[in-house]
Amino acid sequence: MRCLGRITGLGFVFLFIVIFPCSMWTFNTQRIALNSDTYKSLFTDEGFYKDLIPDVLPAFADEIDGDELPPGELLLTPVIDSLDERDWEDIAVALVPAPWLKDEVESNMDAFFGWLERDRDDLVLVFHTQTLRDRLMGPPGDEAIQHIMAALPACDPEEDRQFEEFSRGGDVEFPGCRPQPTELQRDLFGMLMRAKNRIADNLPEEIDVVEEVEIKSAEHSETGERLFTRGDLDQFRSTVLLWRRLLILAFTVPLAMLSMVVITAVRSSKLFFRWVGWPVLLGSLFTLAPLVLLPFILPDLRVESADRVEEGFATGGELLANIIGNGMLRLIIGEFTLPVLQEGAVLIVIGFVFLVLSVLLPDPDAPLEEAPSTVSGVPVYQTPSGQVILAQQVVQPDAPTQFDDVGPSERTPPPAHTPSPERVPPPDHTPSESDWLQGDER
């Protein structure tokens, strides 16, 4: 029966080790990932908006310049790609103000989490681009084109000929540099100005994210490719709401498994600490395992999520991909690391303490000591040092005994005490008559 209980306890231990890491990650996901304040604080502290500014204009330019252009016209995106990354970051700050970008991201984030918590019936995510359009059409846009011209690397003679052919409508690519002849530099400046104005003219004043989802889905409906739809968004919200309602099960189920271990396998306090300590220790180690694998999984996860988001939107898909895939995902995974690490470390310490207690506590199932032996019919005990003690003898710790100088086989109990006889007169004394009389009186 005891063997069956141990086998059953091992089964519940295995279930606990499997379920407990999922419960820990579910709890932290609810607490961190589904809280809008988490993202607001992260985006402000980690410099998220500063890193996102250089991606805003190229994201819109890719969609607007996607159509075929007349020969001799230049796309703005290849020019930006030809610049040094630091140079473009300095230029982009003048075109994309950080306060505008922060207001747009946070307002849409509030709208999303309000819809997710059923505070709003419809999901409305809108980016207002009027500020960006005014910057492009105004003096900041003209100055940005001049800075781009100065930041482009100089062309060599072969690249000058290639650019000249490109400006005349030849079937060659833009060389990605600034030509040396003054006439060709004026041609390049005019191309850049027209590309900038084309983006400002075609950029919508409002970009409705959900509408873009429907447009992109309609474009791919003929090919049978499945993208985001409103139905998918509603299903996502229903799943999250159900997940929140079932949060109580995150720790109830593993606690139930641990309770079943105690019921089926524990028979003493020593076994309690042993059977509870090992599952808690192993379950905590498996909880920390994803933190070791995240550096290897994160790059692929970011690329996959970014591609998925970019394909699902018509205008601004690349911008949303950078916000969600390369921004939010990177920061939120980093935010998970410290809480999970702290909780796992505390539970590992608790499991280790339980195991130490299981070693220190006495085992009630240990075999009993052997019965004492007897010497000449008297019970005798032998101490760990080899000293023999009578059952009724009290030995002082420092007092020598009569058995210290003899071997164990020669140790015998002291002779029994015999009372001394009554004192009699010495033999040379002859009792007198008075003595006899006194004896008779007695």
Tab-separated table of N, CA and C in Angstrom, residues 373-376 378 380-390 393 401-414:
chain	number	residue	atom	x	y	z
A	373	SER	N	21.461	-6.433	26.587
A	373	SER	CA	21.956	-7.761	26.962
A	373	SER	C	22.014	-7.881	28.485
A	374	THR	N	22.242	-9.061	28.942
A	374	THR	CA	22.296	-9.295	30.383
A	374	THR	C	23.606	-9.949	30.747
A	375	VAL	N	24.045	-9.642	31.941
A	375	VAL	CA	25.240	-10.272	32.508
A	375	VAL	C	24.838	-10.840	33.861
A	376	SER	N	24.893	-12.151	33.984
A	376	SER	CA	24.507	-12.832	35.225
A	376	SER	C	23.079	-12.493	35.612
A	378	VAL	N	21.471	-9.773	35.074
A	378	VAL	CA	21.236	-8.347	35.314
A	378	VAL	C	21.312	-7.619	33.977
A	380	VAL	N	22.222	-5.136	31.144
A	380	VAL	CA	23.415	-4.314	30.963
A	380	VAL	C	23.293	-3.566	29.631
A	381	TYR	N	23.672	-2.260	29.574
A	381	TYR	CA	23.701	-1.454	28.359
A	381	TYR	C	25.144	-1.091	28.047
A	382	GLN	N	25.435	-1.006	26.801
A	382	GLN	CA	26.784	-0.648	26.382
A	382	GLN	C	26.721	0.694	25.664
A	383	THR	N	27.507	1.671	26.109
A	383	THR	CA	27.543	3.005	25.520
A	383	THR	C	28.315	2.978	24.213
A	384	PRO	N	28.183	4.019	23.379
A	384	PRO	CA	28.951	4.051	22.128
A	384	PRO	C	30.444	3.949	22.325
A	385	SER	N	30.974	4.373	23.484
A	385	SER	CA	32.410	4.260	23.736
A	385	SER	C	32.824	2.881	24.211
A	386	GLY	N	31.851	1.986	24.392
A	386	GLY	CA	32.184	0.631	24.824
A	386	GLY	C	31.994	0.403	26.293
A	387	GLN	N	31.570	1.406	27.031
A	387	GLN	CA	31.408	1.260	28.474
A	387	GLN	C	30.120	0.510	28.778
A	388	VAL	N	30.166	-0.421	29.699
A	388	VAL	CA	29.018	-1.220	30.095
A	388	VAL	C	28.419	-0.613	31.355
A	389	ILE	N	27.096	-0.425	31.341
A	389	ILE	CA	26.405	0.192	32.471
A	389	ILE	C	25.263	-0.715	32.872
A	390	LEU	N	25.122	-0.950	34.172
A	390	LEU	CA	24.004	-1.738	34.677
A	390	LEU	C	22.707	-0.967	34.488
A	393	GLN	N	22.123	1.155	37.544
A	393	GLN	CA	23.296	1.868	38.048
A	393	GLN	C	23.318	3.271	37.477
A	401	THR	N	34.437	4.052	37.269
A	401	THR	CA	33.688	2.871	37.716
A	401	THR	C	34.617	1.707	37.859
A	402	GLN	N	34.064	0.670	38.485
A	402	GLN	CA	34.884	-0.511	38.724
A	402	GLN	C	35.064	-1.343	37.476
A	403	PHE	N	34.382	-0.987	36.397
A	403	PHE	CA	34.512	-1.778	35.173
A	403	PHE	C	35.454	-1.142	34.166
A	404	ASP	N	36.049	0.046	34.509
A	404	ASP	CA	36.861	0.737	33.515
A	404	ASP	C	38.129	-0.005	33.178
A	405	ASP	N	38.653	-0.814	34.111
A	405	ASP	CA	39.956	-1.437	33.881
A	405	ASP	C	39.848	-2.867	33.405
A	406	VAL	N	38.679	-3.330	33.130
A	406	VAL	CA	38.537	-4.713	32.673
A	406	VAL	C	37.894	-4.722	31.317
A	407	GLY	N	38.084	-5.799	30.592
A	407	GLY	CA	37.512	-5.940	29.263
A	407	GLY	C	36.036	-6.196	29.340
A	408	PRO	N	35.352	-6.047	28.180
A	408	PRO	CA	33.894	-6.253	28.168
A	408	PRO	C	33.511	-7.652	28.567
A	409	SER	N	34.348	-8.672	28.222
A	409	SER	CA	33.983	-10.053	28.549
A	409	SER	C	34.198	-10.373	30.023
A	410	GLU	N	35.048	-9.585	30.703
A	410	GLU	CA	35.345	-9.855	32.107
A	410	GLU	C	34.511	-9.003	33.061
A	411	ARG	N	33.711	-8.158	32.494
A	411	ARG	CA	32.940	-7.253	33.351
A	411	ARG	C	31.773	-8.024	33.929
A	412	THR	N	31.721	-8.092	35.278
A	412	THR	CA	30.638	-8.780	35.991
A	412	THR	C	30.060	-7.834	37.012
A	413	PRO	N	28.848	-8.056	37.367
A	413	PRO	CA	28.242	-7.158	38.359
A	413	PRO	C	28.872	-7.356	39.725
A	414	PRO	N	28.851	-6.375	40.579
A	414	PRO	CA	29.433	-6.496	41.922
A	414	PRO	C	28.679	-7.541	42.725
